[in-house]
Amino acid sequence: EETGQLDNTIILFMSDHGETLGDHGLIQKGCRFYEGLVRVPMIWSWQGHFSEDVRGQGLVELTDIIPTLLDIIGLDIPDYMVGKSLLSILTGEASPDVHRDYVRCEYIDALDLPDASAATMYFDGRYKLSVYHSHNLGELYDLEDDPDEFNNLWDSPDHQSIKLDLLQQSFNATMETMYRGLARRGPM
């Protein structure tokens, strides 16, 4: 404001993770994917360009930041980027309550074990699936019925088909994040 550049400055306030602060008996950040850790603020401001006072409940990933910035400055978003531009939401052309069908997170060196385990989380807006790979451990929460994530349905016989479906969707989502190399130029 003092230099007169506010209308030509994009301001982004965000965090890469939350803190548990005693939730589930835990402190700080870590290898879990509870809402207090993965639901973080993302506030955009660009005076005269973005809609004001818009709050949304759409699923958003931090990977959406770079495609949004590229879209704003008019550059093509490379096809290898997994993020989706938020520009149409920021300008009021799209609903702030719908952006993605799911979000995913990953944490490498997830458990305090010598094998530097990896964990992934897949959330479709209702069910949250967390997998601690190579350890036969996981968590499944129905955030509609259990928003505080205390009832782990991973081993529930009534939820095995949901778990299997989410495992497949999570695997597919993980595969979408992998670099596929250069585009094929000829037949196989």
JSON list of C-alpha atoms in Angstrom, two decimals:
[
{"chain": "A", "resi": 1, "resn": "GLU", "atom": "CA", "xyz": [0.00, 0.00, 0.00]},
{"chain": "A", "resi": 2, "resn": "GLU", "atom": "CA", "xyz": [2.77, 2.43, 0.94]},
{"chain": "A", "resi": 3, "resn": "THR", "atom": "CA", "xyz": [4.49, 2.03, -2.46]},
{"chain": "A", "resi": 4, "resn": "GLY", "atom": "CA", "xyz": [1.28, 1.99, -4.51]},
{"chain": "A", "resi": 5, "resn": "GLN", "atom": "CA", "xyz": [1.81, -1.57, -5.76]},
{"chain": "A", "resi": 6, "resn": "LEU", "atom": "CA", "xyz": [-1.05, -3.35, -4.01]},
{"chain": "A", "resi": 7, "resn": "ASP", "atom": "CA", "xyz": [-3.13, -3.64, -7.19]},
{"chain": "A", "resi": 8, "resn": "ASN", "atom": "CA", "xyz": [-0.13, -5.23, -8.95]},
{"chain": "A", "resi": 9, "resn": "THR", "atom": "CA", "xyz": [0.81, -7.66, -6.16]},
{"chain": "A", "resi": 10, "resn": "ILE", "atom": "CA", "xyz": [-0.53, -11.14, -5.50]},
{"chain": "A", "resi": 11, "resn": "ILE", "atom": "CA", "xyz": [-0.51, -12.04, -1.83]},
{"chain": "A", "resi": 12, "resn": "LEU", "atom": "CA", "xyz": [-0.69, -15.69, -0.84]},
{"chain": "A", "resi": 13, "resn": "PHE", "atom": "CA", "xyz": [-0.92, -16.76, 2.78]},
{"chain": "A", "resi": 14, "resn": "MET", "atom": "CA", "xyz": [-0.63, -20.50, 3.36]},
{"chain": "A", "resi": 15, "resn": "SER", "atom": "CA", "xyz": [1.03, -23.21, 5.38]},
{"chain": "A", "resi": 16, "resn": "ASP", "atom": "CA", "xyz": [2.57, -26.50, 4.33]},
{"chain": "A", "resi": 17, "resn": "HIS", "atom": "CA", "xyz": [1.21, -28.34, 7.39]},
{"chain": "A", "resi": 18, "resn": "GLY", "atom": "CA", "xyz": [-0.67, -27.84, 10.60]},
{"chain": "A", "resi": 19, "resn": "GLU", "atom": "CA", "xyz": [0.13, -28.93, 14.13]},
{"chain": "A", "resi": 20, "resn": "THR", "atom": "CA", "xyz": [-1.61, -31.47, 16.34]},
{"chain": "A", "resi": 21, "resn": "LEU", "atom": "CA", "xyz": [-1.31, -29.39, 19.53]},
{"chain": "A", "resi": 22, "resn": "GLY", "atom": "CA", "xyz": [-2.54, -32.28, 21.68]},
{"chain": "A", "resi": 23, "resn": "ASP", "atom": "CA", "xyz": [-5.08, -33.71, 19.20]},
{"chain": "A", "resi": 24, "resn": "HIS", "atom": "CA", "xyz": [-5.08, -37.50, 19.50]},
{"chain": "A", "resi": 25, "resn": "GLY", "atom": "CA", "xyz": [-2.48, -37.19, 22.26]},
{"chain": "A", "resi": 26, "resn": "LEU", "atom": "CA", "xyz": [0.12, -35.90, 19.80]},
{"chain": "A", "resi": 27, "resn": "ILE", "atom": "CA", "xyz": [2.15, -32.69, 19.59]},
{"chain": "A", "resi": 28, "resn": "GLN", "atom": "CA", "xyz": [3.81, -30.90, 16.68]},
{"chain": "A", "resi": 29, "resn": "LYS", "atom": "CA", "xyz": [3.61, -32.31, 13.14]},
{"chain": "A", "resi": 30, "resn": "GLY", "atom": "CA", "xyz": [4.35, -35.83, 12.10]},
{"chain": "A", "resi": 31, "resn": "CYS", "atom": "CA", "xyz": [3.40, -38.82, 10.07]},
{"chain": "A", "resi": 32, "resn": "ARG", "atom": "CA", "xyz": [-0.33, -38.67, 10.68]},
{"chain": "A", "resi": 33, "resn": "PHE", "atom": "CA", "xyz": [-2.95, -37.15, 8.43]},
{"chain": "A", "resi": 34, "resn": "TYR", "atom": "CA", "xyz": [-5.50, -35.86, 10.93]},
{"chain": "A", "resi": 35, "resn": "GLU", "atom": "CA", "xyz": [-7.44, -32.76, 9.90]},
{"chain": "A", "resi": 36, "resn": "GLY", "atom": "CA", "xyz": [-5.39, -30.53, 12.23]},
{"chain": "A", "resi": 37, "resn": "LEU", "atom": "CA", "xyz": [-2.31, -31.45, 10.21]},
{"chain": "A", "resi": 38, "resn": "VAL", "atom": "CA", "xyz": [-3.59, -31.51, 6.63]},
{"chain": "A", "resi": 39, "resn": "ARG", "atom": "CA", "xyz": [-6.32, -28.86, 6.55]},
{"chain": "A", "resi": 40, "resn": "VAL", "atom": "CA", "xyz": [-4.30, -25.66, 6.31]},
{"chain": "A", "resi": 41, "resn": "PRO", "atom": "CA", "xyz": [-5.16, -22.08, 5.35]},
{"chain": "A", "resi": 42, "resn": "MET", "atom": "CA", "xyz": [-4.74, -20.84, 1.81]},
{"chain": "A", "resi": 43, "resn": "ILE", "atom": "CA", "xyz": [-5.68, -17.20, 1.36]},
{"chain": "A", "resi": 44, "resn": "TRP", "atom": "CA", "xyz": [-5.21, -15.37, -1.94]},
{"chain": "A", "resi": 45, "resn": "SER", "atom": "CA", "xyz": [-5.47, -11.63, -2.48]},
{"chain": "A", "resi": 46, "resn": "TRP", "atom": "CA", "xyz": [-5.00, -9.50, -5.57]},
{"chain": "A", "resi": 47, "resn": "GLN", "atom": "CA", "xyz": [-6.82, -6.22, -5.27]},
{"chain": "A", "resi": 48, "resn": "GLY", "atom": "CA", "xyz": [-9.08, -5.52, -8.22]},
{"chain": "A", "resi": 49, "resn": "HIS", "atom": "CA", "xyz": [-8.51, -8.94, -9.78]},
{"chain": "A", "resi": 50, "resn": "PHE", "atom": "CA", "xyz": [-9.76, -11.57, -7.32]},
{"chain": "A", "resi": 51, "resn": "SER", "atom": "CA", "xyz": [-13.20, -11.75, -5.76]},
{"chain": "A", "resi": 52, "resn": "GLU", "atom": "CA", "xyz": [-13.30, -10.53, -2.19]},
{"chain": "A", "resi": 53, "resn": "ASP", "atom": "CA", "xyz": [-14.51, -12.35, 0.93]},
{"chain": "A", "resi": 54, "resn": "VAL", "atom": "CA", "xyz": [-14.96, -15.69, -0.82]},
{"chain": "A", "resi": 55, "resn": "ARG", "atom": "CA", "xyz": [-14.67, -18.79, 1.36]},
{"chain": "A", "resi": 56, "resn": "GLY", "atom": "CA", "xyz": [-14.81, -22.25, -0.10]},
{"chain": "A", "resi": 57, "resn": "GLN", "atom": "CA", "xyz": [-14.95, -25.83, 1.02]},
{"chain": "A", "resi": 58, "resn": "GLY", "atom": "CA", "xyz": [-13.62, -27.32, -2.22]},
{"chain": "A", "resi": 59, "resn": "LEU", "atom": "CA", "xyz": [-10.79, -29.83, -1.97]},
{"chain": "A", "resi": 60, "resn": "VAL", "atom": "CA", "xyz": [-7.49, -28.07, -2.75]},
{"chain": "A", "resi": 61, "resn": "GLU", "atom": "CA", "xyz": [-3.87, -29.23, -2.70]},
{"chain": "A", "resi": 62, "resn": "LEU", "atom": "CA", "xyz": [-0.71, -27.21, -2.28]},
{"chain": "A", "resi": 63, "resn": "THR", "atom": "CA", "xyz": [0.20, -28.54, -5.74]},
{"chain": "A", "resi": 64, "resn": "ASP", "atom": "CA", "xyz": [-2.47, -26.15, -7.09]},
{"chain": "A", "resi": 65, "resn": "ILE", "atom": "CA", "xyz": [-0.38, -23.06, -6.27]},
{"chain": "A", "resi": 66, "resn": "ILE", "atom": "CA", "xyz": [2.11, -23.17, -9.16]},
{"chain": "A", "resi": 67, "resn": "PRO", "atom": "CA", "xyz": [-0.50, -23.93, -11.87]},
{"chain": "A", "resi": 68, "resn": "THR", "atom": "CA", "xyz": [-2.57, -21.04, -10.52]},
{"chain": "A", "resi": 69, "resn": "LEU", "atom": "CA", "xyz": [0.38, -18.65, -10.73]},
{"chain": "A", "resi": 70, "resn": "LEU", "atom": "CA", "xyz": [1.22, -19.85, -14.25]},
{"chain": "A", "resi": 71, "resn": "ASP", "atom": "CA", "xyz": [-2.43, -19.37, -15.28]},
{"chain": "A", "resi": 72, "resn": "ILE", "atom": "CA", "xyz": [-2.47, -15.86, -13.83]},
{"chain": "A", "resi": 73, "resn": "ILE", "atom": "CA", "xyz": [0.54, -14.76, -15.86]},
{"chain": "A", "resi": 74, "resn": "GLY", "atom": "CA", "xyz": [-0.75, -16.46, -19.01]},
{"chain": "A", "resi": 75, "resn": "LEU", "atom": "CA", "xyz": [1.71, -19.31, -19.31]},
{"chain": "A", "resi": 76, "resn": "ASP", "atom": "CA", "xyz": [0.73, -22.85, -20.24]},
{"chain": "A", "resi": 77, "resn": "ILE", "atom": "CA", "xyz": [0.54, -25.33, -17.39]},
{"chain": "A", "resi": 78, "resn": "PRO", "atom": "CA", "xyz": [2.87, -28.24, -18.24]},
{"chain": "A", "resi": 79, "resn": "ASP", "atom": "CA", "xyz": [1.05, -31.55, -18.59]},
{"chain": "A", "resi": 80, "resn": "TYR", "atom": "CA", "xyz": [3.35, -33.18, -16.03]},
{"chain": "A", "resi": 81, "resn": "MET", "atom": "CA", "xyz": [2.07, -30.90, -13.25]},
{"chain": "A", "resi": 82, "resn": "VAL", "atom": "CA", "xyz": [-0.49, -32.57, -11.01]},
{"chain": "A", "resi": 83, "resn": "GLY", "atom": "CA", "xyz": [-1.91, -29.34, -9.64]},
{"chain": "A", "resi": 84, "resn": "LYS", "atom": "CA", "xyz": [-5.03, -27.60, -10.96]},
{"chain": "A", "resi": 85, "resn": "SER", "atom": "CA", "xyz": [-5.36, -23.86, -11.39]},
{"chain": "A", "resi": 86, "resn": "LEU", "atom": "CA", "xyz": [-7.60, -22.07, -8.90]},
{"chain": "A", "resi": 87, "resn": "LEU", "atom": "CA", "xyz": [-7.90, -18.95, -11.07]},
{"chain": "A", "resi": 88, "resn": "SER", "atom": "CA", "xyz": [-11.54, -19.45, -12.04]},
{"chain": "A", "resi": 89, "resn": "ILE", "atom": "CA", "xyz": [-12.45, -19.77, -8.35]},
{"chain": "A", "resi": 90, "resn": "LEU", "atom": "CA", "xyz": [-10.39, -16.73, -7.38]},
{"chain": "A", "resi": 91, "resn": "THR", "atom": "CA", "xyz": [-12.05, -14.58, -10.05]},
{"chain": "A", "resi": 92, "resn": "GLY", "atom": "CA", "xyz": [-15.55, -15.76, -9.14]},
{"chain": "A", "resi": 93, "resn": "GLU", "atom": "CA", "xyz": [-16.13, -17.68, -12.39]},
{"chain": "A", "resi": 94, "resn": "ALA", "atom": "CA", "xyz": [-16.39, -21.05, -10.59]},
{"chain": "A", "resi": 95, "resn": "SER", "atom": "CA", "xyz": [-17.79, -22.24, -7.29]},
{"chain": "A", "resi": 96, "resn": "PRO", "atom": "CA", "xyz": [-15.32, -22.20, -4.40]},
{"chain": "A", "resi": 97, "resn": "ASP", "atom": "CA", "xyz": [-16.94, -25.37, -3.07]},
{"chain": "A", "resi": 98, "resn": "VAL", "atom": "CA", "xyz": [-15.92, -27.62, -5.98]},
{"chain": "A", "resi": 99, "resn": "HIS", "atom": "CA", "xyz": [-12.36, -27.98, -7.24]},
{"chain": "A", "resi": 100, "resn": "ARG", "atom": "CA", "xyz": [-11.11, -31.57, -6.98]},
{"chain": "A", "resi": 101, "resn": "ASP", "atom": "CA", "xyz": [-12.71, -34.97, -6.48]},
{"chain": "A", "resi": 102, "resn": "TYR", "atom": "CA", "xyz": [-9.99, -35.91, -4.01]},
{"chain": "A", "resi": 103, "resn": "VAL", "atom": "CA", "xyz": [-6.79, -34.74, -2.38]},
{"chain": "A", "resi": 104, "resn": "ARG", "atom": "CA", "xyz": [-3.75, -36.74, -1.41]},
{"chain": "A", "resi": 105, "resn": "CYS", "atom": "CA", "xyz": [-0.77, -36.29, 0.87]},
{"chain": "A", "resi": 106, "resn": "GLU", "atom": "CA", "xyz": [2.42, -38.23, 1.34]},
{"chain": "A", "resi": 107, "resn": "TYR", "atom": "CA", "xyz": [4.97, -38.48, 4.10]},
{"chain": "A", "resi": 108, "resn": "ILE", "atom": "CA", "xyz": [8.33, -40.14, 3.58]},
{"chain": "A", "resi": 109, "resn": "ASP", "atom": "CA", "xyz": [10.10, -41.58, 6.62]},
{"chain": "A", "resi": 110, "resn": "ALA", "atom": "CA", "xyz": [6.71, -41.83, 8.25]},
{"chain": "A", "resi": 111, "resn": "LEU", "atom": "CA", "xyz": [7.25, -44.25, 11.11]},
{"chain": "A", "resi": 112, "resn": "ASP", "atom": "CA", "xyz": [10.12, -44.37, 13.56]},
{"chain": "A", "resi": 113, "resn": "LEU", "atom": "CA", "xyz": [11.45, -47.57, 12.02]},
{"chain": "A", "resi": 114, "resn": "PRO", "atom": "CA", "xyz": [14.82, -48.35, 10.38]},
{"chain": "A", "resi": 115, "resn": "ASP", "atom": "CA", "xyz": [13.28, -48.80, 6.91]},
{"chain": "A", "resi": 116, "resn": "ALA", "atom": "CA", "xyz": [12.27, -45.13, 6.47]},
{"chain": "A", "resi": 117, "resn": "SER", "atom": "CA", "xyz": [8.68, -46.07, 5.78]},
{"chain": "A", "resi": 118, "resn": "ALA", "atom": "CA", "xyz": [6.35, -44.07, 3.57]},
{"chain": "A", "resi": 119, "resn": "ALA", "atom": "CA", "xyz": [2.75, -43.11, 4.16]},
{"chain": "A", "resi": 120, "resn": "THR", "atom": "CA", "xyz": [0.06, -41.73, 1.87]},
{"chain": "A", "resi": 121, "resn": "MET", "atom": "CA", "xyz": [-3.36, -40.25, 2.51]},
{"chain": "A", "resi": 122, "resn": "TYR", "atom": "CA", "xyz": [-6.32, -40.12, 0.12]},
{"chain": "A", "resi": 123, "resn": "PHE", "atom": "CA", "xyz": [-9.43, -38.08, 0.98]},
{"chain": "A", "resi": 124, "resn": "ASP", "atom": "CA", "xyz": [-12.53, -37.91, -1.21]},
{"chain": "A", "resi": 125, "resn": "GLY", "atom": "CA", "xyz": [-14.46, -35.38, 0.84]},
{"chain": "A", "resi": 126, "resn": "ARG", "atom": "CA", "xyz": [-16.02, -38.00, 3.09]},
{"chain": "A", "resi": 127, "resn": "TYR", "atom": "CA", "xyz": [-13.64, -40.90, 3.61]},
{"chain": "A", "resi": 128, "resn": "LYS", "atom": "CA", "xyz": [-10.00, -40.49, 4.55]},
{"chain": "A", "resi": 129, "resn": "LEU", "atom": "CA", "xyz": [-7.67, -43.42, 3.93]},
{"chain": "A", "resi": 130, "resn": "SER", "atom": "CA", "xyz": [-4.13, -43.40, 5.32]},
{"chain": "A", "resi": 131, "resn": "VAL", "atom": "CA", "xyz": [-1.72, -46.19, 4.42]},
{"chain": "A", "resi": 132, "resn": "TYR", "atom": "CA", "xyz": [1.61, -46.88, 6.13]},
{"chain": "A", "resi": 133, "resn": "HIS", "atom": "CA", "xyz": [3.21, -48.76, 3.26]},
{"chain": "A", "resi": 134, "resn": "SER", "atom": "CA", "xyz": [4.98, -52.11, 3.76]},
{"chain": "A", "resi": 135, "resn": "HIS", "atom": "CA", "xyz": [3.68, -52.36, 7.33]},
{"chain": "A", "resi": 136, "resn": "ASN", "atom": "CA", "xyz": [0.10, -53.60, 6.87]},
{"chain": "A", "resi": 137, "resn": "LEU", "atom": "CA", "xyz": [-1.05, -50.57, 8.85]},
{"chain": "A", "resi": 138, "resn": "GLY", "atom": "CA", "xyz": [-3.67, -48.06, 7.94]},
{"chain": "A", "resi": 139, "resn": "GLU", "atom": "CA", "xyz": [-6.49, -45.81, 9.01]},
{"chain": "A", "resi": 140, "resn": "LEU", "atom": "CA", "xyz": [-9.91, -45.25, 7.51]},
{"chain": "A", "resi": 141, "resn": "TYR", "atom": "CA", "xyz": [-12.20, -42.54, 8.79]},
{"chain": "A", "resi": 142, "resn": "ASP", "atom": "CA", "xyz": [-15.69, -41.48, 7.74]},
{"chain": "A", "resi": 143, "resn": "LEU", "atom": "CA", "xyz": [-15.49, -37.74, 8.37]},
{"chain": "A", "resi": 144, "resn": "GLU", "atom": "CA", "xyz": [-19.23, -37.37, 7.85]},
{"chain": "A", "resi": 145, "resn": "ASP", "atom": "CA", "xyz": [-19.96, -39.62, 10.85]},
{"chain": "A", "resi": 146, "resn": "ASP", "atom": "CA", "xyz": [-16.68, -39.10, 12.72]},
{"chain": "A", "resi": 147, "resn": "PRO", "atom": "CA", "xyz": [-15.31, -35.58, 12.01]},
{"chain": "A", "resi": 148, "resn": "ASP", "atom": "CA", "xyz": [-12.82, -35.83, 14.89]},
{"chain": "A", "resi": 149, "resn": "GLU", "atom": "CA", "xyz": [-11.28, -39.03, 13.47]},
{"chain": "A", "resi": 150, "resn": "PHE", "atom": "CA", "xyz": [-11.51, -41.29, 16.51]},
{"chain": "A", "resi": 151, "resn": "ASN", "atom": "CA", "xyz": [-13.23, -44.34, 14.99]},
{"chain": "A", "resi": 152, "resn": "ASN", "atom": "CA", "xyz": [-10.67, -46.11, 12.77]},
{"chain": "A", "resi": 153, "resn": "LEU", "atom": "CA", "xyz": [-12.63, -48.31, 10.33]},
{"chain": "A", "resi": 154, "resn": "TRP", "atom": "CA", "xyz": [-9.54, -49.96, 8.77]},
{"chain": "A", "resi": 155, "resn": "ASP", "atom": "CA", "xyz": [-10.35, -53.38, 10.25]},
{"chain": "A", "resi": 156, "resn": "SER", "atom": "CA", "xyz": [-14.14, -52.98, 10.32]},
{"chain": "A", "resi": 157, "resn": "PRO", "atom": "CA", "xyz": [-15.76, -55.91, 8.43]},
{"chain": "A", "resi": 158, "resn": "ASP", "atom": "CA", "xyz": [-18.58, -53.58, 7.33]},
{"chain": "A", "resi": 159, "resn": "HIS", "atom": "CA", "xyz": [-16.13, -51.20, 5.63]},
{"chain": "A", "resi": 160, "resn": "GLN", "atom": "CA", "xyz": [-13.82, -53.56, 3.73]},
{"chain": "A", "resi": 161, "resn": "SER", "atom": "CA", "xyz": [-15.40, -52.85, 0.33]},
{"chain": "A", "resi": 162, "resn": "ILE", "atom": "CA", "xyz": [-15.07, -49.10, 0.92]},
{"chain": "A", "resi": 163, "resn": "LYS", "atom": "CA", "xyz": [-11.45, -49.61, 2.01]},
{"chain": "A", "resi": 164, "resn": "LEU", "atom": "CA", "xyz": [-10.67, -51.69, -1.08]},
{"chain": "A", "resi": 165, "resn": "ASP", "atom": "CA", "xyz": [-12.23, -49.08, -3.38]},
{"chain": "A", "resi": 166, "resn": "LEU", "atom": "CA", "xyz": [-10.31, -46.27, -1.66]},
{"chain": "A", "resi": 167, "resn": "LEU", "atom": "CA", "xyz": [-7.06, -48.25, -1.84]},
{"chain": "A", "resi": 168, "resn": "GLN", "atom": "CA", "xyz": [-7.51, -48.57, -5.60]},
{"chain": "A", "resi": 169, "resn": "GLN", "atom": "CA", "xyz": [-8.39, -44.89, -5.98]},
{"chain": "A", "resi": 170, "resn": "SER", "atom": "CA", "xyz": [-5.40, -43.94, -3.83]},
{"chain": "A", "resi": 171, "resn": "PHE", "atom": "CA", "xyz": [-3.09, -46.10, -5.92]},
{"chain": "A", "resi": 172, "resn": "ASN", "atom": "CA", "xyz": [-4.43, -44.54, -9.13]},
{"chain": "A", "resi": 173, "resn": "ALA", "atom": "CA", "xyz": [-4.00, -41.04, -7.67]},
{"chain": "A", "resi": 174, "resn": "THR", "atom": "CA", "xyz": [-0.43, -41.86, -6.67]},
{"chain": "A", "resi": 175, "resn": "MET", "atom": "CA", "xyz": [0.32, -43.13, -10.18]},
{"chain": "A", "resi": 176, "resn": "GLU", "atom": "CA", "xyz": [-0.95, -39.82, -11.59]},
{"chain": "A", "resi": 177, "resn": "THR", "atom": "CA", "xyz": [1.78, -38.00, -9.67]},
{"chain": "A", "resi": 178, "resn": "MET", "atom": "CA", "xyz": [4.60, -40.01, -11.23]},
{"chain": "A", "resi": 179, "resn": "TYR", "atom": "CA", "xyz": [6.72, -38.50, -13.96]},
{"chain": "A", "resi": 180, "resn": "ARG", "atom": "CA", "xyz": [6.05, -40.51, -17.10]},
{"chain": "A", "resi": 181, "resn": "GLY", "atom": "CA", "xyz": [9.04, -39.37, -19.09]},
{"chain": "A", "resi": 182, "resn": "LEU", "atom": "CA", "xyz": [9.08, -37.84, -22.54]},
{"chain": "A", "resi": 183, "resn": "ALA", "atom": "CA", "xyz": [6.05, -38.24, -24.80]},
{"chain": "A", "resi": 184, "resn": "ARG", "atom": "CA", "xyz": [6.24, -41.25, -27.09]},
{"chain": "A", "resi": 185, "resn": "ARG", "atom": "CA", "xyz": [7.10, -40.23, -30.65]},
{"chain": "A", "resi": 186, "resn": "GLY", "atom": "CA", "xyz": [6.43, -43.47, -32.48]},
{"chain": "A", "resi": 187, "resn": "PRO", "atom": "CA", "xyz": [4.63, -46.81, -32.30]},
{"chain": "A", "resi": 188, "resn": "MET", "atom": "CA", "xyz": [5.81, -49.48, -29.87]}
]
